Coordinates of C-alpha atoms in Angstrom, one line a residue:
Chain A
M1 CA 0.0 0.0 0.0
K2 CA 1.2 3.5 -0.8
L3 CA 1.6 6.0 1.9
Y4 CA -0.6 8.4 0.0
D5 CA -3.5 5.9 0.1
A6 CA -2.9 5.0 3.7
A7 CA -3.3 8.6 4.9
F8 CA -6.5 10.7 4.7
V9 CA -4.4 13.9 4.7
C10 CA -1.1 13.9 2.9
R11 CA 0.2 17.5 2.5
S12 CA 3.4 19.5 2.4
K13 CA 4.1 23.2 3.1
N14 CA 7.1 25.4 3.9
A15 CA 8.1 25.7 7.5
G16 CA 10.1 28.9 6.8
P17 CA 12.1 29.3 3.5
F18 CA 14.6 26.5 4.2
Q19 CA 12.4 23.6 5.3
V20 CA 9.4 21.7 4.2
T21 CA 7.1 19.7 6.4
V22 CA 5.0 16.8 5.2
D23 CA 1.9 16.0 7.4
L24 CA 0.4 12.6 7.3
M25 CA -2.9 12.1 9.1
F26 CA -4.6 8.8 9.6
E27 CA -8.1 7.7 10.2
T28 CA -7.3 4.7 12.4
R29 CA -4.8 3.9 15.0
E30 CA -4.0 0.7 13.2
M31 CA -2.9 2.6 10.1
Y32 CA -1.0 5.1 12.1
D33 CA 0.9 2.3 13.9
K34 CA 1.4 0.4 10.7
V35 CA 3.1 3.3 9.0
L36 CA 5.3 4.1 12.1
K37 CA 6.3 0.4 12.4
S38 CA 6.9 -0.1 8.7
S39 CA 10.5 -0.9 7.8
S40 CA 10.3 1.4 4.8
F41 CA 9.2 4.4 6.8
T42 CA 12.7 5.5 8.1
A43 CA 14.7 8.7 7.9
E44 CA 17.3 6.8 5.8
K45 CA 14.7 5.8 3.2
I46 CA 13.1 9.2 3.1
G47 CA 16.6 10.8 2.7
E48 CA 17.2 8.7 -0.3
L49 CA 13.9 9.7 -1.9
Y50 CA 14.6 13.4 -1.4
H51 CA 18.3 13.4 -1.9
V52 CA 19.1 14.8 1.5
P53 CA 21.2 13.3 4.4
S54 CA 19.0 11.3 6.7
E55 CA 20.4 13.1 9.8
K56 CA 18.8 16.3 8.5
I57 CA 15.3 14.6 8.5
A58 CA 13.0 14.7 11.5
I59 CA 10.1 12.4 12.0
K60 CA 7.7 13.6 14.7
T61 CA 4.5 12.0 16.0
F62 CA 1.4 13.6 17.3
E63 CA -0.5 10.7 18.6
R64 CA -3.5 12.6 19.9
I65 CA -4.7 13.2 16.3
L66 CA -2.9 10.2 14.7
T67 CA -0.6 12.4 12.8
I68 CA 3.0 12.0 11.7
K69 CA 5.1 14.9 10.6
V70 CA 8.2 14.7 8.5
V71 CA 10.5 17.7 8.4
L72 CA 12.8 17.9 5.4
P73 CA 15.5 20.4 4.4
R74 CA 14.9 22.2 1.1
I75 CA 17.5 21.6 -1.5
S76 CA 17.1 25.2 -2.6
S77 CA 15.5 27.9 -0.5
S78 CA 12.0 29.2 -1.3
G79 CA 12.0 31.4 -4.3
S80 CA 15.7 31.0 -5.1
L81 CA 16.9 30.5 -8.6
Q82 CA 16.8 26.7 -8.4
D83 CA 13.4 26.4 -6.5
M84 CA 10.5 24.8 -8.2
D85 CA 7.8 25.2 -5.5
V86 CA 7.8 28.5 -3.6
Y87 CA 5.2 27.5 -1.1
G88 CA 6.4 23.9 -0.9
S89 CA 2.9 22.7 -1.2
Q90 CA 3.5 19.9 -3.7
Q91 CA 6.5 18.3 -2.1
H92 CA 4.6 15.4 -0.4
F93 CA 5.8 13.4 -3.3
P94 CA 7.9 11.2 -3.7
L95 CA 7.0 10.4 0.0
G96 CA 3.4 9.7 -1.0
S97 CA 4.5 6.9 -3.3
L98 CA 6.5 5.1 -0.5
E99 CA 5.2 1.5 -0.2
I100 CA 4.2 0.7 3.4
Chain B
M1 CA -2.7 51.8 29.6
K2 CA -5.5 53.4 31.5
K3 CA -7.6 50.3 31.7
E4 CA -8.0 48.3 35.0
R5 CA -6.8 44.8 35.3
K6 CA -9.4 42.4 34.2
K7 CA -10.2 38.7 35.1
V8 CA -11.1 37.9 31.4
I9 CA -10.1 39.6 28.2
R10 CA -11.7 38.9 24.9
Y11 CA -10.2 39.7 21.5
L12 CA -10.8 39.4 17.9
S13 CA -8.5 38.1 15.2
L14 CA -9.8 39.7 12.1
C15 CA -8.6 37.1 9.6
G16 CA -5.6 34.9 8.9
L17 CA -3.9 37.6 6.9
L18 CA -4.8 41.3 6.3
G19 CA -6.3 41.5 2.9
Y20 CA -7.5 37.9 2.7
G21 CA -11.0 39.0 3.7
Y22 CA -13.5 38.1 6.4
A23 CA -17.3 37.8 6.5
P24 CA -19.0 41.1 7.6
E25 CA -21.3 38.9 9.8
S26 CA -18.3 37.6 11.6
L27 CA -17.4 41.1 12.7
E28 CA -21.0 41.9 13.6
N29 CA -21.3 38.7 15.7
A30 CA -18.0 39.3 17.4
L31 CA -19.1 42.8 18.3
K32 CA -22.1 41.5 20.2
G33 CA -19.8 41.0 23.2
E34 CA -17.2 43.4 24.6
L35 CA -13.8 43.3 22.9
D36 CA -10.6 44.5 24.4
F37 CA -8.6 44.7 21.2
V38 CA -8.6 43.6 17.6
G39 CA -5.5 42.1 16.0
V40 CA -4.5 41.1 12.5
D41 CA -1.3 39.6 11.1
A42 CA -0.2 40.9 7.7
G43 CA 3.1 39.0 7.2
S44 CA 4.4 35.8 5.7
T45 CA 7.6 34.6 4.1
D46 CA 5.6 32.0 2.2
P47 CA 5.3 33.9 -1.1
G48 CA 9.1 34.0 -1.3
P49 CA 11.9 36.5 -1.0
Y50 CA 10.7 38.9 -3.7
Y51 CA 8.4 40.8 -1.5
L52 CA 10.9 41.5 1.3
G53 CA 13.6 42.4 -1.2
S54 CA 11.5 44.6 -3.5
G55 CA 9.6 46.4 -0.7
K56 CA 6.3 45.4 -2.2
N57 CA 3.3 43.8 -0.5
F58 CA 2.2 40.4 -1.8
V59 CA -1.4 41.4 -1.0
K60 CA -2.9 44.1 -3.2
K61 CA -3.6 47.5 -1.8
L62 CA -7.4 47.2 -2.6
Q63 CA -7.6 44.0 -0.6
V64 CA -5.9 45.6 2.4
K65 CA -8.1 48.6 2.1
R66 CA -11.3 46.6 2.1
D67 CA -10.3 44.7 5.3
L68 CA -9.3 47.9 7.1
S69 CA -12.3 49.9 5.9
L70 CA -14.7 47.7 7.8
I71 CA -12.7 47.6 11.1
L72 CA -11.3 51.2 11.4
P73 CA -14.7 52.9 12.2
V74 CA -15.4 50.1 14.7
I75 CA -12.2 50.5 16.7
K76 CA -12.7 54.3 16.7
E77 CA -16.3 54.0 18.0
R78 CA -15.6 51.2 20.6
K79 CA -12.3 52.8 21.7
I80 CA -10.4 49.6 21.4
P81 CA -6.9 49.3 19.9
L82 CA -6.2 47.6 16.5
I83 CA -2.8 45.9 16.3
I84 CA -1.4 45.2 12.8
G85 CA 1.6 42.9 12.7
S86 CA 4.3 42.6 10.0
S87 CA 2.6 45.4 8.1
G88 CA 2.7 45.3 4.3
G89 CA 3.6 41.6 4.2
S90 CA 7.3 41.8 5.2
G91 CA 7.4 44.7 7.7
A92 CA 10.3 46.7 6.2
A93 CA 10.1 50.5 5.9
P94 CA 8.3 50.6 2.5
H95 CA 5.8 48.0 3.6
V96 CA 5.0 49.9 6.8
Q97 CA 4.6 53.1 4.8
E98 CA 2.2 51.5 2.4
T99 CA 0.0 50.4 5.4
L100 CA 0.1 54.0 6.8
D101 CA -0.9 55.4 3.4
I102 CA -3.9 53.1 3.2
I103 CA -5.0 54.0 6.8
T104 CA -4.6 57.7 5.8
E105 CA -6.7 57.2 2.7
I106 CA -9.5 55.5 4.7
A107 CA -9.3 58.1 7.4
K108 CA -9.8 60.9 4.9
E109 CA -12.6 59.2 3.1
K110 CA -14.5 58.5 6.4
S111 CA -13.5 61.7 8.1
L112 CA -11.8 59.9 10.9
S113 CA -8.5 60.5 12.7
F114 CA -6.2 58.1 14.5
R115 CA -3.3 58.2 16.9
V116 CA -1.0 55.6 15.5
A117 CA 2.1 54.0 17.1
V118 CA 4.6 52.8 14.5
I119 CA 7.3 50.3 15.3
P120 CA 9.9 50.0 12.6
S121 CA 11.8 46.7 12.4
D122 CA 14.5 47.7 9.9
L123 CA 18.1 46.7 11.0
P124 CA 20.3 49.7 11.8
E125 CA 23.0 50.6 9.2
G126 CA 26.0 48.3 9.5
F127 CA 24.2 45.9 11.9
V128 CA 24.5 42.8 9.8
K129 CA 28.2 43.3 9.1
E130 CA 28.8 43.5 12.9
A131 CA 26.5 40.6 13.7
A132 CA 28.2 38.4 11.1
K133 CA 31.3 38.4 13.4
G134 CA 30.0 35.5 15.4
H135 CA 26.5 36.7 16.3
L136 CA 24.4 35.1 13.5
F137 CA 23.2 31.5 14.0
P138 CA 21.4 29.5 11.3
C139 CA 17.7 28.8 12.1
G140 CA 15.0 26.7 10.5
G141 CA 17.5 24.9 8.2
S142 CA 19.2 28.0 6.9
P143 CA 22.9 27.6 6.0
E144 CA 25.8 29.6 7.6
F145 CA 25.5 33.3 6.8
D146 CA 27.8 34.4 3.9
P147 CA 29.4 37.7 5.2
A148 CA 29.9 38.8 1.6
L149 CA 26.2 39.3 1.3
A150 CA 26.0 41.7 4.3
D151 CA 26.2 44.8 2.1
K152 CA 24.0 43.4 -0.6
L153 CA 20.8 43.0 1.4
A154 CA 18.0 45.0 -0.2
N155 CA 15.8 45.0 2.9
A156 CA 16.8 43.5 6.2
V157 CA 14.5 43.3 9.2
A158 CA 14.3 41.8 12.7
Q159 CA 11.3 39.8 13.6
F160 CA 10.7 41.0 17.2
G161 CA 8.5 39.5 19.9
T162 CA 6.1 41.0 22.3
D163 CA 8.3 43.6 24.0
P164 CA 8.2 46.4 21.4
I165 CA 4.4 46.0 21.0
I166 CA 3.9 46.1 24.8
E167 CA 5.9 49.3 24.8
A168 CA 3.7 50.7 22.1
L169 CA 0.5 49.6 23.9
K170 CA 1.7 51.6 27.0
K171 CA 1.4 54.8 24.8
D172 CA -2.3 54.0 24.5
P173 CA -2.5 54.3 20.7
E174 CA -5.7 53.7 18.6
I175 CA -3.7 51.7 16.0
I176 CA -0.4 49.9 16.2
V177 CA 1.3 49.6 12.8
S178 CA 4.1 47.2 13.6
G179 CA 7.1 46.3 11.4
R180 CA 8.1 42.6 11.1
C181 CA 7.1 40.8 14.2
C182 CA 6.3 37.3 15.3
D183 CA 2.7 36.4 14.5
T184 CA 2.2 35.6 18.2
A185 CA 3.3 39.1 19.2
V186 CA 0.2 40.6 17.6
F187 CA -2.1 38.8 19.9
A188 CA 0.0 37.9 23.0
S189 CA 1.3 41.4 23.8
Y190 CA -2.0 42.8 25.2
P191 CA -2.7 39.8 27.4
I192 CA 0.9 39.7 28.7
L193 CA 0.7 43.4 29.5
M194 CA -2.5 42.7 31.4
G195 CA -0.8 40.1 33.5
F196 CA -2.1 36.9 31.9
D197 CA 0.0 33.8 31.8
P198 CA 2.5 34.2 28.9
G199 CA 2.4 30.5 28.0
L200 CA -1.3 30.6 27.5
A201 CA -1.2 34.0 25.9
L202 CA 1.4 32.8 23.3
H203 CA -0.4 29.6 22.5
A204 CA -3.7 31.4 22.1
A205 CA -1.9 33.9 19.9
K206 CA -0.4 31.1 17.8
I207 CA -3.9 29.8 17.0
A208 CA -5.4 33.3 16.6
E209 CA -2.9 34.6 14.1
C210 CA -4.4 32.3 11.4
G211 CA -7.9 33.5 11.9
A212 CA -10.5 30.7 11.5
L213 CA -7.9 28.3 10.2
C214 CA -8.4 26.2 13.4
A215 CA -12.1 25.7 12.6
R216 CA -14.0 23.5 10.3
P217 CA -14.6 24.3 7.5
V218 CA -11.2 25.9 7.6
G219 CA -10.9 29.6 6.8
A220 CA -7.8 31.8 6.8
N221 CA -10.3 34.3 5.3
D222 CA -12.4 34.6 8.5
S223 CA -12.3 35.7 12.1
L224 CA -11.7 34.1 15.5
V225 CA -12.7 35.2 18.9
V226 CA -10.3 34.4 21.8
E227 CA -11.1 34.7 25.5
M228 CA -8.2 34.7 27.9
H229 CA -8.8 33.5 31.5
E230 CA -6.5 33.0 34.4
D231 CA -5.7 29.3 33.6
F232 CA -7.2 28.6 30.3
F233 CA -8.3 30.3 27.0
T234 CA -11.1 29.6 24.6
V235 CA -11.4 30.0 20.8
Q236 CA -14.6 30.3 18.8
P237 CA -15.3 31.5 15.3
P238 CA -17.9 34.3 15.3
N239 CA -19.2 33.0 12.0
P240 CA -21.8 30.3 12.9
L241 CA -21.0 28.4 9.7
R242 CA -17.6 27.5 11.3
K243 CA -17.0 25.4 14.4
C244 CA -14.0 24.6 16.5
T245 CA -13.6 21.1 17.8
P246 CA -10.9 19.8 20.2
D247 CA -9.3 18.0 17.3
S248 CA -9.5 20.9 14.8
V249 CA -7.7 23.1 17.3
A250 CA -5.2 20.5 18.3
A251 CA -4.5 19.8 14.6
H252 CA -3.7 23.5 14.1
S253 CA -0.5 23.2 16.1
L254 CA 0.8 21.1 13.2
Y255 CA 0.4 23.8 10.6
E256 CA 3.6 25.1 9.1
Q257 CA 5.5 24.1 12.3
P258 CA 8.4 21.7 12.6
D259 CA 7.1 20.2 15.9
P260 CA 3.5 19.7 17.0
N261 CA 4.5 19.5 20.7
C262 CA 6.2 22.8 21.1
F263 CA 7.1 26.0 19.3
Y264 CA 9.7 28.6 19.9
E265 CA 9.3 32.4 20.2
P266 CA 11.7 35.1 21.3
E267 CA 10.1 34.7 24.8
G268 CA 11.1 31.0 25.0
K269 CA 9.8 27.6 24.3
I270 CA 6.0 27.1 24.5
D271 CA 5.5 23.5 25.6
L272 CA 2.3 22.0 24.4
S273 CA 2.9 18.5 25.6
A274 CA 0.6 18.8 28.6
C275 CA -2.2 20.7 26.7
T276 CA -5.8 19.7 26.9
F277 CA -8.5 20.6 24.5
Q278 CA -12.1 20.4 25.5
Q279 CA -15.4 21.3 23.8
A280 CA -16.9 24.3 25.8
G281 CA -20.1 25.0 23.9
E282 CA -21.2 25.2 20.3
G283 CA -18.1 25.6 18.2
K284 CA -16.0 26.7 21.2
V285 CA -12.9 25.0 22.5
K286 CA -11.2 25.4 25.9
V287 CA -7.5 25.0 26.0
S288 CA -5.3 24.7 29.1
G289 CA -1.9 23.4 30.1
S290 CA 0.3 25.4 27.6
R291 CA 3.5 26.4 29.4
L292 CA 6.2 28.9 28.7
V293 CA 9.8 27.8 29.4
P294 CA 11.4 31.3 29.3
A295 CA 14.5 31.7 27.1
E296 CA 17.7 32.2 29.1
K297 CA 18.6 34.9 26.7
K298 CA 16.2 36.4 24.3
T299 CA 17.1 36.1 20.6
L300 CA 15.8 37.8 17.5
K301 CA 15.3 36.3 14.1
L302 CA 16.6 38.4 11.2
E303 CA 15.4 38.3 7.6
G304 CA 17.0 39.7 4.5
A305 CA 17.0 39.2 0.8
F306 CA 19.3 40.3 -2.0
L307 CA 18.9 41.0 -5.7
A308 CA 19.9 37.9 -7.7
G309 CA 19.1 39.2 -11.1
Y310 CA 16.2 39.8 -13.5
R311 CA 13.9 37.1 -15.0
A312 CA 12.4 36.5 -18.3
I313 CA 10.3 33.4 -19.4
T314 CA 8.6 31.9 -22.3
I315 CA 5.8 29.3 -22.1
A316 CA 5.2 26.6 -24.7
G317 CA 3.7 23.1 -25.1
L318 CA 4.9 19.9 -26.9
R319 CA 2.6 17.3 -28.4
D320 CA 5.0 15.5 -30.8
P321 CA 6.0 12.2 -29.2
S322 CA 9.6 12.3 -30.6
G323 CA 10.0 15.9 -29.4
I324 CA 8.8 14.8 -25.9
R325 CA 11.2 11.8 -25.9
H326 CA 14.1 14.0 -26.9
L327 CA 13.5 17.0 -24.6
K328 CA 16.9 16.5 -23.0
E329 CA 18.7 16.7 -26.3
I330 CA 16.7 19.8 -27.3
E331 CA 17.7 21.4 -24.0
E332 CA 21.3 20.6 -24.5
G333 CA 21.3 22.0 -28.0
V334 CA 19.6 25.2 -26.9
R335 CA 22.1 25.7 -24.1
A336 CA 25.0 25.3 -26.5
S337 CA 23.5 27.6 -29.1
V338 CA 22.7 30.3 -26.5
A339 CA 26.3 30.1 -25.1
Q340 CA 27.6 30.6 -28.6
S341 CA 25.3 33.5 -29.6
A342 CA 24.9 35.5 -26.3
N343 CA 27.9 37.8 -26.7
F344 CA 26.2 40.3 -24.3
V345 CA 26.6 38.2 -21.1
K346 CA 29.6 36.4 -19.7
E347 CA 29.6 32.7 -18.9
G348 CA 28.4 32.2 -15.3
E349 CA 26.7 35.6 -15.3
Y350 CA 23.3 34.2 -16.4
S351 CA 21.2 31.0 -15.8
L352 CA 18.9 29.2 -18.1
R353 CA 16.3 26.7 -16.8
F354 CA 13.9 24.3 -18.5
L355 CA 10.9 23.5 -16.5
R356 CA 9.2 20.5 -18.1
Y357 CA 5.6 20.3 -16.7
G358 CA 4.2 16.8 -17.1
L359 CA 7.6 15.3 -16.6
D360 CA 9.5 16.6 -13.6
A361 CA 9.0 20.4 -13.1
V362 CA 7.5 20.0 -9.7
T363 CA 9.7 17.5 -7.9
G364 CA 12.8 17.5 -10.1
K365 CA 15.3 14.8 -9.5
N366 CA 13.3 13.4 -6.6
E367 CA 10.9 11.9 -9.0
P368 CA 11.8 8.5 -10.4
E369 CA 11.9 8.5 -14.2
N370 CA 8.5 7.6 -15.7
P371 CA 8.7 4.9 -18.4
V372 CA 5.4 6.1 -19.9
L373 CA 5.8 9.5 -21.5
P374 CA 2.9 11.9 -21.3
R375 CA 0.9 12.9 -24.4
E376 CA 1.6 16.6 -23.8
V377 CA 4.4 18.4 -21.9
G378 CA 4.3 22.1 -20.8
L379 CA 7.7 23.9 -21.1
V380 CA 8.7 27.0 -19.4
I381 CA 12.1 28.3 -20.4
E382 CA 13.5 30.8 -17.9
A383 CA 16.5 33.1 -18.1
V384 CA 18.0 35.1 -15.2
A385 CA 20.6 37.7 -16.0
P386 CA 22.1 40.9 -14.5
T387 CA 19.6 43.2 -16.3
Q388 CA 16.1 42.8 -17.6
E389 CA 17.3 43.6 -21.2
K390 CA 19.8 40.8 -21.1
A391 CA 17.3 38.3 -19.6
D392 CA 14.8 39.2 -22.3
A393 CA 17.4 38.7 -25.0
L394 CA 18.5 35.4 -23.5
V395 CA 15.0 34.0 -23.5
G396 CA 14.4 35.3 -27.0
L397 CA 17.5 33.4 -28.2
A398 CA 16.5 30.2 -26.2
R399 CA 13.0 30.3 -27.5
S400 CA 13.9 30.6 -31.2
K401 CA 16.6 27.9 -30.8
A402 CA 14.2 25.6 -29.0
L403 CA 11.6 26.0 -31.7
H404 CA 14.0 24.9 -34.4
Q405 CA 16.4 22.7 -32.5
G406 CA 17.1 19.4 -34.3
F407 CA 17.2 16.0 -32.6
P408 CA 17.2 12.3 -33.7
D409 CA 14.0 11.0 -35.4
R410 CA 12.6 14.5 -35.9
K411 CA 9.5 14.3 -38.1
A412 CA 7.9 17.7 -37.1
T413 CA 10.6 19.7 -38.9
A414 CA 8.7 22.9 -39.0
G415 CA 8.7 23.6 -35.3
N416 CA 9.0 21.9 -31.9
L417 CA 6.8 24.1 -29.7
A418 CA 3.2 25.3 -29.5
F419 CA 3.2 28.9 -28.1
P420 CA -0.2 29.8 -26.6
F421 CA 0.6 33.6 -26.6
S422 CA 1.8 36.3 -28.9
P423 CA 4.1 37.8 -27.6
S424 CA 5.4 34.5 -26.4
D425 CA 8.0 35.9 -23.9
F426 CA 7.4 37.6 -20.6
S427 CA 9.7 39.9 -18.5
G428 CA 9.5 38.8 -14.9
G429 CA 11.3 41.6 -13.2
A430 CA 13.7 41.4 -10.3
V431 CA 14.5 38.1 -8.6
Y432 CA 15.5 38.1 -5.0
E433 CA 16.9 35.3 -2.7
F434 CA 16.7 34.9 1.0
A435 CA 20.2 35.2 2.4
L436 CA 19.5 36.2 6.0
Y437 CA 17.3 33.9 8.0
H438 CA 19.3 33.8 11.2
L439 CA 19.0 34.3 14.9
T440 CA 21.1 36.9 16.6
D441 CA 21.9 37.2 20.3
L442 CA 22.6 41.0 19.9
S443 CA 19.8 43.3 21.0
I444 CA 18.3 46.0 18.9
P445 CA 16.6 49.0 20.4
F446 CA 13.2 49.2 18.7
K447 CA 11.7 52.6 19.0
V448 CA 8.0 53.4 18.9
K449 CA 7.1 56.4 16.8
E450 CA 3.8 58.2 17.4
V451 CA 2.0 59.8 14.5
N452 CA -1.4 61.3 14.0
I453 CA -3.4 60.4 10.9
P454 CA -4.4 62.2 8.8

């Protein structure tokens, strides 16, 4: 199952001009746990997908509302010459295609 | 402030961003109770560095004027202050001036007058150069500051916290037009001045600054009413179409934040790990347990952008399957031709970019290559150069080369691109980049200026 299909909210947005956060919200605790326990859902794997060192990736959980937050460094800052997404609102892929 | 200490204060967040609009009924409903102040945040770095660098607002003047036109007569009549944070979008001098001009225009039209407190946030001359000697610390993923850029910053501001706004409130103005400040400072300053718990005040402010974004249906373009009590606060949208629930309010702490369990402000860390959210009536949520862990030394975040050049673009589409398959070769051919023909720029002085919509223009190299090619591809060719004239000429060259560039198996030998517009090329104006997004441990004396409008 793809992460995009497992979550009912899968979104990304800038957290300042140098970071993007991806929010993954789940309808059931089973799905939330399944993703967190999945061997593919790791900072290492996500780092490979986004071409950034895994130690610069943070995975944070917000159990109360069954949400996982992934904080990623931007390869180029918002609006810079190399940037392709000023608001960072379409950077939830390739994470969304991760197989869980 | 002449007002007596109160057990409860009630305030209105007009909308998530000044100019984004709000329902007139929301204002009407909010006014059914007593209000102590009205606040609205006007700033964001989301639209990118252009707006700080160029001194322009990303929200149009007519949008700001509409939102202010409704509230200015109300605060005058009710004798309650209006606090505008990060005026003009980025809070530098030209942005603050634009907001003052709009207020003046409305005041003249409606025959009103206002005592305004203005808090500039521009960095003093030479400050960045001094700070670069060991007093700038990367924040939010920014790289080490490049001292060579210190003199090149077009606009540089400090994003201050509650202190300068509290100083301004003590002068009892009718309107505060603040330069760049933390979103929370707009809404937490008054409660903190009135002796309310700063942890609760800052958490409430963090929710309030986005207007009704914490409600369902979500709305940055609508209002929110906050009540501060001794050991809790409540939030409720005055628009009956929107409701807050414990989950909708809790979920808001995720928005644009790197950590849902805490956030950092100049005042310190606001710890949300012991927070509780309870339904407290129709669409109203009660929040308690937010706690401020004061910073040992207050820091300020600085923001600055520099001019990186001028942009020109052309927009075209491809339908020919062979052209789509050989886009890489077309791009390489165009780059080589441009390098050969553009005698008006030096190598390394300009950049060319091919954004291939339908293939990889959104996620770039993060996207695995798709073995099935799309039927159509949108192509944006961009040039950035030291002057607009040079950027325009570069795009002109690139466009004509791309139209006729040869590649293997080319059948459509009359032209590779479908241009939807004539003229096909567009001048994009100045391009800025964020260079300064750093904390400093140096202090800056922010001065409140009092002006009478008109």
